[in-house]
């Protein structure tokens, strides 16, 4: 329940109950609120009046005025105010930056996506993120004063205070360059989260794990990293390190935390060098490019090209070992491959499924490709910011307005 009663005395508990109901109710009447909250009619009406006075709820034209009522006394109808503010979801990846501005319910107002130089200093990266956030707000016709909550996803473990531990090569400090401090004061709630954890939030909310209580969302593009949900709870750890991919550097047959994109590159190079794949074949000729396009290999595999199937089959064996470790550690029912690579990864998944049961003693998890594409972290960040707005920022806004009144 919203904590609106915290500073206003226990008499406001009914206000919090009605506000919680309003978030998912759409348009509703006092009778609807009573039925959902078990409040008496007079208490529900008092709570509704309080929230209307605070401009958190708006009263709609009654059913007769709307042309939908013919006889008797028309019911008063309510809905959340259309202008409570906005939330920001930021996907601050190693080489990309995506900023989404959305309302607290369901509408996206602006999206900005751009590449980012992985060699930028922490200070430069921090400045770029703040600048893009400002640009996205302007594109949505909003300002900093409208922000209710911000959630940023970064490619690093993040503790409960939004800080990342030191990395031997400085990678985590660069990908999370003090963002909690940098964004302090921009919104009532600022959260910095691991990107794979946010991918897990998105998959549970609108993706392949909807309705599932035990799953791993595996970001598998450039590096492996897992967001782990067990018994309906997103796991975190003391330093935010649950699902961190460095463990795969110690797994025989995997040997690195590199994701499927660089692994596919290495598998193809090795296959051409060993003679398993003819350098003049459609797949072999891809090696001549500066960077092998994984989609080209995967599309050839989907079309039945024997060389492409050989390479994707070898990569599938690697993925099966990765998923086997996750299955043995967490016992999920699903492992979902997330990120832009997911849209064409089915040939690798088919090969992995064939050998996955050999990798663990427990029943093998179902291996799925995400349908959320490259936006999966952004979707999770927006969902997390919306939850923060619902549970903290809007109740705080109501308290402030009521206190002034």
PDB file of N, CA, C and O in Angstrom, residues 61-124:
ATOM      1  N   UNK A  61     -16.903  13.972 -15.678  1.00  0.00           N
ATOM      2  CA  UNK A  61     -18.333  14.232 -15.869  1.00  0.00           C
ATOM      3  C   UNK A  61     -19.145  13.000 -15.494  1.00  0.00           C
ATOM      4  O   UNK A  61     -18.719  11.868 -15.757  1.00  0.00           O
ATOM      5  N   UNK A  62     -20.283  13.211 -14.857  1.00  0.00           N
ATOM      6  CA  UNK A  62     -21.065  12.045 -14.441  1.00  0.00           C
ATOM      7  C   UNK A  62     -21.673  11.336 -15.644  1.00  0.00           C
ATOM      8  O   UNK A  62     -21.618  11.830 -16.770  1.00  0.00           O
ATOM      9  N   UNK A  63     -22.248  10.163 -15.379  1.00  0.00           N
ATOM     10  CA  UNK A  63     -22.732   9.319 -16.473  1.00  0.00           C
ATOM     11  C   UNK A  63     -23.802  10.014 -17.300  1.00  0.00           C
ATOM     12  O   UNK A  63     -23.868   9.851 -18.521  1.00  0.00           O
ATOM     13  N   UNK A  64     -24.648  10.841 -16.658  1.00  0.00           N
ATOM     14  CA  UNK A  64     -25.683  11.529 -17.422  1.00  0.00           C
ATOM     15  C   UNK A  64     -25.062  12.549 -18.365  1.00  0.00           C
ATOM     16  O   UNK A  64     -25.418  12.648 -19.536  1.00  0.00           O
ATOM     17  N   UNK A  65     -24.062  13.290 -17.850  1.00  0.00           N
ATOM     18  CA  UNK A  65     -23.407  14.288 -18.695  1.00  0.00           C
ATOM     19  C   UNK A  65     -22.660  13.629 -19.842  1.00  0.00           C
ATOM     20  O   UNK A  65     -22.509  14.206 -20.915  1.00  0.00           O
ATOM     21  N   UNK A  66     -22.166  12.416 -19.604  1.00  0.00           N
ATOM     22  CA  UNK A  66     -21.436  11.708 -20.656  1.00  0.00           C
ATOM     23  C   UNK A  66     -22.369  11.016 -21.636  1.00  0.00           C
ATOM     24  O   UNK A  66     -21.927  10.388 -22.590  1.00  0.00           O
ATOM     25  N   UNK A  67     -23.702  11.085 -21.391  1.00  0.00           N
ATOM     26  CA  UNK A  67     -24.654  10.495 -22.304  1.00  0.00           C
ATOM     27  C   UNK A  67     -24.871   9.011 -22.136  1.00  0.00           C
ATOM     28  O   UNK A  67     -25.408   8.350 -23.023  1.00  0.00           O
ATOM     29  N   UNK A  68     -24.441   8.461 -20.968  1.00  0.00           N
ATOM     30  CA  UNK A  68     -24.542   7.014 -20.771  1.00  0.00           C
ATOM     31  C   UNK A  68     -25.493   6.660 -19.649  1.00  0.00           C
ATOM     32  O   UNK A  68     -25.534   5.527 -19.195  1.00  0.00           O
ATOM     33  N   UNK A  69     -26.279   7.622 -19.167  1.00  0.00           N
ATOM     34  CA  UNK A  69     -27.149   7.364 -18.027  1.00  0.00           C
ATOM     35  C   UNK A  69     -28.539   7.951 -18.347  1.00  0.00           C
ATOM     36  O   UNK A  69     -28.643   9.030 -18.917  1.00  0.00           O
ATOM     37  N   UNK A  70     -29.585   7.214 -17.972  1.00  0.00           N
ATOM     38  CA  UNK A  70     -30.924   7.634 -18.372  1.00  0.00           C
ATOM     39  C   UNK A  70     -31.840   7.973 -17.204  1.00  0.00           C
ATOM     40  O   UNK A  70     -32.722   8.809 -17.328  1.00  0.00           O
ATOM     41  N   UNK A  71     -31.717   7.289 -16.057  1.00  0.00           N
ATOM     42  CA  UNK A  71     -32.663   7.509 -14.965  1.00  0.00           C
ATOM     43  C   UNK A  71     -31.954   7.407 -13.633  1.00  0.00           C
ATOM     44  O   UNK A  71     -30.896   6.796 -13.516  1.00  0.00           O
ATOM     45  N   UNK A  72     -32.529   8.008 -12.589  1.00  0.00           N
ATOM     46  CA  UNK A  72     -31.955   7.928 -11.262  1.00  0.00           C
ATOM     47  C   UNK A  72     -30.808   8.905 -11.062  1.00  0.00           C
ATOM     48  O   UNK A  72     -30.463   9.704 -11.927  1.00  0.00           O
ATOM     49  N   UNK A  73     -30.203   8.776  -9.888  1.00  0.00           N
ATOM     50  CA  UNK A  73     -29.099   9.674  -9.547  1.00  0.00           C
ATOM     51  C   UNK A  73     -27.798   9.171 -10.166  1.00  0.00           C
ATOM     52  O   UNK A  73     -27.381   8.046  -9.897  1.00  0.00           O
ATOM     53  N   UNK A  74     -27.133   9.958 -11.013  1.00  0.00           N
ATOM     54  CA  UNK A  74     -25.902   9.482 -11.650  1.00  0.00           C
ATOM     55  C   UNK A  74     -24.752   9.367 -10.655  1.00  0.00           C
ATOM     56  O   UNK A  74     -24.625  10.163  -9.732  1.00  0.00           O
ATOM     57  N   UNK A  75     -23.928   8.334 -10.836  1.00  0.00           N
ATOM     58  CA  UNK A  75     -22.784   8.113  -9.951  1.00  0.00           C
ATOM     59  C   UNK A  75     -21.648   9.064 -10.296  1.00  0.00           C
ATOM     60  O   UNK A  75     -21.422   9.395 -11.466  1.00  0.00           O
ATOM     61  N   UNK A  76     -20.964   9.512  -9.265  1.00  0.00           N
ATOM     62  CA  UNK A  76     -19.749  10.320  -9.485  1.00  0.00           C
ATOM     63  C   UNK A  76     -18.626   9.404  -9.943  1.00  0.00           C
ATOM     64  O   UNK A  76     -18.450   8.303  -9.425  1.00  0.00           O
ATOM     65  N   UNK A  77     -17.853   9.869 -10.907  1.00  0.00           N
ATOM     66  CA  UNK A  77     -16.801   9.056 -11.495  1.00  0.00           C
ATOM     67  C   UNK A  77     -15.460   9.766 -11.321  1.00  0.00           C
ATOM     68  O   UNK A  77     -15.373  10.995 -11.407  1.00  0.00           O
ATOM     69  N   UNK A  78     -14.414   8.952 -11.096  1.00  0.00           N
ATOM     70  CA  UNK A  78     -13.086   9.497 -10.792  1.00  0.00           C
ATOM     71  C   UNK A  78     -12.013   8.771 -11.610  1.00  0.00           C
ATOM     72  O   UNK A  78     -12.225   7.673 -12.114  1.00  0.00           O
ATOM     73  N   UNK A  79     -10.860   9.408 -11.711  1.00  0.00           N
ATOM     74  CA  UNK A  79      -9.681   8.793 -12.328  1.00  0.00           C
ATOM     75  C   UNK A  79      -8.456   9.535 -11.818  1.00  0.00           C
ATOM     76  O   UNK A  79      -8.553  10.661 -11.307  1.00  0.00           O
ATOM     77  N   UNK A  80      -7.305   8.912 -11.949  1.00  0.00           N
ATOM     78  CA  UNK A  80      -6.069   9.608 -11.608  1.00  0.00           C
ATOM     79  C   UNK A  80      -5.913  10.862 -12.452  1.00  0.00           C
ATOM     80  O   UNK A  80      -6.308  10.895 -13.621  1.00  0.00           O
ATOM     81  N   UNK A  81      -5.336  11.880 -11.876  1.00  0.00           N
ATOM     82  CA  UNK A  81      -5.062  13.103 -12.622  1.00  0.00           C
ATOM     83  C   UNK A  81      -4.178  12.788 -13.820  1.00  0.00           C
ATOM     84  O   UNK A  81      -3.277  11.945 -13.754  1.00  0.00           O
ATOM     85  N   UNK A  82      -4.466  13.465 -14.913  1.00  0.00           N
ATOM     86  CA  UNK A  82      -3.700  13.226 -16.136  1.00  0.00           C
ATOM     87  C   UNK A  82      -2.341  13.910 -16.114  1.00  0.00           C
ATOM     88  O   UNK A  82      -1.528  13.691 -17.013  1.00  0.00           O
ATOM     89  N   UNK A  83      -2.058  14.723 -15.122  1.00  0.00           N
ATOM     90  CA  UNK A  83      -0.810  15.495 -15.130  1.00  0.00           C
ATOM     91  C   UNK A  83      -0.117  15.438 -13.772  1.00  0.00           C
ATOM     92  O   UNK A  83       0.226  16.460 -13.182  1.00  0.00           O
ATOM     93  N   UNK A  84       0.108  14.225 -13.286  1.00  0.00           N
ATOM     94  CA  UNK A  84       0.839  14.066 -12.030  1.00  0.00           C
ATOM     95  C   UNK A  84       2.330  14.312 -12.207  1.00  0.00           C
ATOM     96  O   UNK A  84       3.025  14.691 -11.270  1.00  0.00           O
ATOM     97  N   UNK A  85       2.822  14.075 -13.403  1.00  0.00           N
ATOM     98  CA  UNK A  85       4.252  14.180 -13.680  1.00  0.00           C
ATOM     99  C   UNK A  85       4.674  13.096 -14.638  1.00  0.00           C
ATOM    100  O   UNK A  85       3.839  12.447 -15.277  1.00  0.00           O
ATOM    101  N   UNK A  86       5.973  12.876 -14.750  1.00  0.00           N
ATOM    102  CA  UNK A  86       6.508  11.878 -15.666  1.00  0.00           C
ATOM    103  C   UNK A  86       7.599  11.080 -14.968  1.00  0.00           C
ATOM    104  O   UNK A  86       8.116  11.473 -13.921  1.00  0.00           O
ATOM    105  N   UNK A  87       7.946   9.950 -15.574  1.00  0.00           N
ATOM    106  CA  UNK A  87       9.071   9.138 -15.108  1.00  0.00           C
ATOM    107  C   UNK A  87      10.084   9.016 -16.238  1.00  0.00           C
ATOM    108  O   UNK A  87       9.754   9.205 -17.413  1.00  0.00           O
ATOM    109  N   UNK A  88      11.325   8.678 -15.867  1.00  0.00           N
ATOM    110  CA  UNK A  88      12.389   8.487 -16.853  1.00  0.00           C
ATOM    111  C   UNK A  88      13.019   7.116 -16.656  1.00  0.00           C
ATOM    112  O   UNK A  88      13.380   6.750 -15.528  1.00  0.00           O
ATOM    113  N   UNK A  89      13.133   6.363 -17.735  1.00  0.00           N
ATOM    114  CA  UNK A  89      13.863   5.101 -17.734  1.00  0.00           C
ATOM    115  C   UNK A  89      15.071   5.227 -18.639  1.00  0.00           C
ATOM    116  O   UNK A  89      14.943   5.647 -19.798  1.00  0.00           O
ATOM    117  N   UNK A  90      16.253   4.900 -18.120  1.00  0.00           N
ATOM    118  CA  UNK A  90      17.503   5.091 -18.872  1.00  0.00           C
ATOM    119  C   UNK A  90      18.242   3.765 -18.969  1.00  0.00           C
ATOM    120  O   UNK A  90      18.483   3.103 -17.953  1.00  0.00           O
ATOM    121  N   UNK A  91      18.595   3.380 -20.185  1.00  0.00           N
ATOM    122  CA  UNK A  91      19.447   2.221 -20.432  1.00  0.00           C
ATOM    123  C   UNK A  91      20.823   2.758 -20.793  1.00  0.00           C
ATOM    124  O   UNK A  91      21.058   3.188 -21.921  1.00  0.00           O
ATOM    125  N   UNK A  92      21.728   2.748 -19.814  1.00  0.00           N
ATOM    126  CA  UNK A  92      23.079   3.278 -20.017  1.00  0.00           C
ATOM    127  C   UNK A  92      24.033   2.112 -20.245  1.00  0.00           C
ATOM    128  O   UNK A  92      24.746   1.679 -19.337  1.00  0.00           O
ATOM    129  N   UNK A  93      24.022   1.566 -21.443  1.00  0.00           N
ATOM    130  CA  UNK A  93      24.873   0.436 -21.775  1.00  0.00           C
ATOM    131  C   UNK A  93      26.310   0.853 -22.007  1.00  0.00           C
ATOM    132  O   UNK A  93      26.651   2.041 -21.974  1.00  0.00           O
ATOM    133  N   UNK A  94      27.152  -0.131 -22.289  1.00  0.00           N
ATOM    134  CA  UNK A  94      28.563   0.159 -22.517  1.00  0.00           C
ATOM    135  C   UNK A  94      28.764   1.001 -23.769  1.00  0.00           C
ATOM    136  O   UNK A  94      29.573   1.933 -23.787  1.00  0.00           O
ATOM    137  N   UNK A  95      27.987   0.704 -24.826  1.00  0.00           N
ATOM    138  CA  UNK A  95      28.176   1.392 -26.103  1.00  0.00           C
ATOM    139  C   UNK A  95      26.910   2.080 -26.604  1.00  0.00           C
ATOM    140  O   UNK A  95      26.869   2.535 -27.737  1.00  0.00           O
ATOM    141  N   UNK A  96      25.874   2.132 -25.796  1.00  0.00           N
ATOM    142  CA  UNK A  96      24.639   2.790 -26.213  1.00  0.00           C
ATOM    143  C   UNK A  96      23.986   3.477 -25.027  1.00  0.00           C
ATOM    144  O   UNK A  96      24.268   3.155 -23.873  1.00  0.00           O
ATOM    145  N   UNK A  97      23.119   4.418 -25.351  1.00  0.00           N
ATOM    146  CA  UNK A  97      22.379   5.148 -24.323  1.00  0.00           C
ATOM    147  C   UNK A  97      20.963   5.373 -24.835  1.00  0.00           C
ATOM    148  O   UNK A  97      20.770   5.907 -25.932  1.00  0.00           O
ATOM    149  N   UNK A  98      19.979   4.940 -24.056  1.00  0.00           N
ATOM    150  CA  UNK A  98      18.581   5.138 -24.425  1.00  0.00           C
ATOM    151  C   UNK A  98      17.855   5.781 -23.255  1.00  0.00           C
ATOM    152  O   UNK A  98      17.955   5.298 -22.126  1.00  0.00           O
ATOM    153  N   UNK A  99      17.149   6.858 -23.524  1.00  0.00           N
ATOM    154  CA  UNK A  99      16.393   7.575 -22.490  1.00  0.00           C
ATOM    155  C   UNK A  99      14.929   7.598 -22.916  1.00  0.00           C
ATOM    156  O   UNK A  99      14.604   8.013 -24.031  1.00  0.00           O
ATOM    157  N   UNK A 100      14.057   7.162 -22.014  1.00  0.00           N
ATOM    158  CA  UNK A 100      12.620   7.137 -22.272  1.00  0.00           C
ATOM    159  C   UNK A 100      11.914   7.985 -21.219  1.00  0.00           C
ATOM    160  O   UNK A 100      12.147   7.818 -20.022  1.00  0.00           O
ATOM    161  N   UNK A 101      11.055   8.871 -21.679  1.00  0.00           N
ATOM    162  CA  UNK A 101      10.191   9.651 -20.794  1.00  0.00           C
ATOM    163  C   UNK A 101       8.770   9.137 -20.980  1.00  0.00           C
ATOM    164  O   UNK A 101       8.292   9.000 -22.110  1.00  0.00           O
ATOM    165  N   UNK A 102       8.112   8.829 -19.867  1.00  0.00           N
ATOM    166  CA  UNK A 102       6.771   8.249 -19.934  1.00  0.00           C
ATOM    167  C   UNK A 102       5.902   8.814 -18.834  1.00  0.00           C
ATOM    168  O   UNK A 102       6.402   9.353 -17.827  1.00  0.00           O
ATOM    169  N   UNK A 103       4.581   8.684 -19.010  1.00  0.00           N
ATOM    170  CA  UNK A 103       3.698   9.054 -17.918  1.00  0.00           C
ATOM    171  C   UNK A 103       3.697   7.932 -16.884  1.00  0.00           C
ATOM    172  O   UNK A 103       4.259   6.867 -17.130  1.00  0.00           O
ATOM    173  N   UNK A 104       3.088   8.122 -15.723  1.00  0.00           N
ATOM    174  CA  UNK A 104       3.175   7.096 -14.679  1.00  0.00           C
ATOM    175  C   UNK A 104       2.338   5.847 -14.951  1.00  0.00           C
ATOM    176  O   UNK A 104       2.446   4.870 -14.217  1.00  0.00           O
ATOM    177  N   UNK A 105       1.506   5.869 -15.998  1.00  0.00           N
ATOM    178  CA  UNK A 105       0.610   4.745 -16.235  1.00  0.00           C
ATOM    179  C   UNK A 105       1.017   3.882 -17.421  1.00  0.00           C
ATOM    180  O   UNK A 105       1.430   2.738 -17.257  1.00  0.00           O
ATOM    181  N   UNK A 106       0.941   4.414 -18.653  1.00  0.00           N
ATOM    182  CA  UNK A 106       1.157   3.529 -19.799  1.00  0.00           C
ATOM    183  C   UNK A 106       1.677   4.197 -21.057  1.00  0.00           C
ATOM    184  O   UNK A 106       2.056   3.506 -22.004  1.00  0.00           O
ATOM    185  N   UNK A 107       1.741   5.503 -21.092  1.00  0.00           N
ATOM    186  CA  UNK A 107       2.062   6.189 -22.339  1.00  0.00           C
ATOM    187  C   UNK A 107       3.519   6.638 -22.375  1.00  0.00           C
ATOM    188  O   UNK A 107       4.005   7.277 -21.444  1.00  0.00           O
ATOM    189  N   UNK A 108       4.207   6.302 -23.466  1.00  0.00           N
ATOM    190  CA  UNK A 108       5.568   6.796 -23.706  1.00  0.00           C
ATOM    191  C   UNK A 108       5.481   8.155 -24.383  1.00  0.00           C
ATOM    192  O   UNK A 108       4.778   8.325 -25.379  1.00  0.00           O
ATOM    193  N   UNK A 109       6.206   9.123 -23.857  1.00  0.00           N
ATOM    194  CA  UNK A 109       6.141  10.485 -24.357  1.00  0.00           C
ATOM    195  C   UNK A 109       7.311  10.849 -25.256  1.00  0.00           C
ATOM    196  O   UNK A 109       7.170  11.655 -26.176  1.00  0.00           O
ATOM    197  N   UNK A 110       8.480  10.282 -25.003  1.00  0.00           N
ATOM    198  CA  UNK A 110       9.659  10.582 -25.818  1.00  0.00           C
ATOM    199  C   UNK A 110      10.699   9.487 -25.614  1.00  0.00           C
ATOM    200  O   UNK A 110      10.816   8.920 -24.522  1.00  0.00           O
ATOM    201  N   UNK A 111      11.444   9.191 -26.682  1.00  0.00           N
ATOM    202  CA  UNK A 111      12.533   8.214 -26.621  1.00  0.00           C
ATOM    203  C   UNK A 111      13.718   8.750 -27.408  1.00  0.00           C
ATOM    204  O   UNK A 111      13.552   9.184 -28.551  1.00  0.00           O
ATOM    205  N   UNK A 112      14.887   8.735 -26.798  1.00  0.00           N
ATOM    206  CA  UNK A 112      16.120   9.112 -27.484  1.00  0.00           C
ATOM    207  C   UNK A 112      17.109   7.964 -27.343  1.00  0.00           C
ATOM    208  O   UNK A 112      17.372   7.508 -26.219  1.00  0.00           O
ATOM    209  N   UNK A 113      17.659   7.509 -28.448  1.00  0.00           N
ATOM    210  CA  UNK A 113      18.639   6.423 -28.413  1.00  0.00           C
ATOM    211  C   UNK A 113      19.852   6.831 -29.241  1.00  0.00           C
ATOM    212  O   UNK A 113      19.697   7.346 -30.348  1.00  0.00           O
ATOM    213  N   UNK A 114      21.044   6.602 -28.707  1.00  0.00           N
ATOM    214  CA  UNK A 114      22.263   6.979 -29.423  1.00  0.00           C
ATOM    215  C   UNK A 114      23.403   6.064 -29.012  1.00  0.00           C
ATOM    216  O   UNK A 114      23.347   5.391 -27.981  1.00  0.00           O
ATOM    217  N   UNK A 115      24.427   6.037 -29.844  1.00  0.00           N
ATOM    218  CA  UNK A 115      25.646   5.312 -29.498  1.00  0.00           C
ATOM    219  C   UNK A 115      26.460   6.152 -28.522  1.00  0.00           C
ATOM    220  O   UNK A 115      26.349   7.384 -28.475  1.00  0.00           O
ATOM    221  N   UNK A 116      27.290   5.460 -27.748  1.00  0.00           N
ATOM    222  CA  UNK A 116      28.166   6.152 -26.809  1.00  0.00           C
ATOM    223  C   UNK A 116      29.554   5.524 -26.896  1.00  0.00           C
ATOM    224  O   UNK A 116      29.691   4.313 -27.049  1.00  0.00           O
ATOM    225  N   UNK A 117      30.566   6.335 -26.854  1.00  0.00           N
ATOM    226  CA  UNK A 117      31.944   5.859 -26.981  1.00  0.00           C
ATOM    227  C   UNK A 117      32.358   5.142 -25.699  1.00  0.00           C
ATOM    228  O   UNK A 117      32.354   5.752 -24.619  1.00  0.00           O
ATOM    229  N   UNK A 118      32.721   3.853 -25.796  1.00  0.00           N
ATOM    230  CA  UNK A 118      33.116   3.145 -24.572  1.00  0.00           C
ATOM    231  C   UNK A 118      34.394   3.671 -23.947  1.00  0.00           C
ATOM    232  O   UNK A 118      34.713   3.318 -22.806  1.00  0.00           O
ATOM    233  N   UNK A 119      35.105   4.525 -24.670  1.00  0.00           N
ATOM    234  CA  UNK A 119      36.338   5.087 -24.122  1.00  0.00           C
ATOM    235  C   UNK A 119      36.137   6.423 -23.423  1.00  0.00           C
ATOM    236  O   UNK A 119      37.107   7.042 -22.964  1.00  0.00           O
ATOM    237  N   UNK A 120      34.895   6.878 -23.345  1.00  0.00           N
ATOM    238  CA  UNK A 120      34.632   8.123 -22.611  1.00  0.00           C
ATOM    239  C   UNK A 120      35.039   7.956 -21.145  1.00  0.00           C
ATOM    240  O   UNK A 120      34.894   6.888 -20.555  1.00  0.00           O
ATOM    241  N   UNK A 121      35.550   9.015 -20.549  1.00  0.00           N
ATOM    242  CA  UNK A 121      35.884   8.980 -19.128  1.00  0.00           C
ATOM    243  C   UNK A 121      34.593   8.945 -18.310  1.00  0.00           C
ATOM    244  O   UNK A 121      33.520   9.313 -18.809  1.00  0.00           O
ATOM    245  N   UNK A 122      34.669   8.531 -17.042  1.00  0.00           N
ATOM    246  CA  UNK A 122      33.465   8.562 -16.212  1.00  0.00           C
ATOM    247  C   UNK A 122      32.803   9.946 -16.176  1.00  0.00           C
ATOM    248  O   UNK A 122      31.584  10.050 -16.245  1.00  0.00           O
ATOM    249  N   UNK A 123      33.609  10.984 -16.073  1.00  0.00           N
ATOM    250  CA  UNK A 123      33.034  12.334 -16.022  1.00  0.00           C
ATOM    251  C   UNK A 123      32.336  12.686 -17.332  1.00  0.00           C
ATOM    252  O   UNK A 123      31.245  13.284 -17.334  1.00  0.00           O
ATOM    253  N   UNK A 124      32.952  12.319 -18.455  1.00  0.00           N
ATOM    254  CA  UNK A 124      32.336  12.595 -19.756  1.00  0.00           C
ATOM    255  C   UNK A 124      31.048  11.792 -19.918  1.00  0.00           C
ATOM    256  O   UNK A 124      30.035  12.313 -20.408  1.00  0.00           O
TER     257      UNK A 124
END
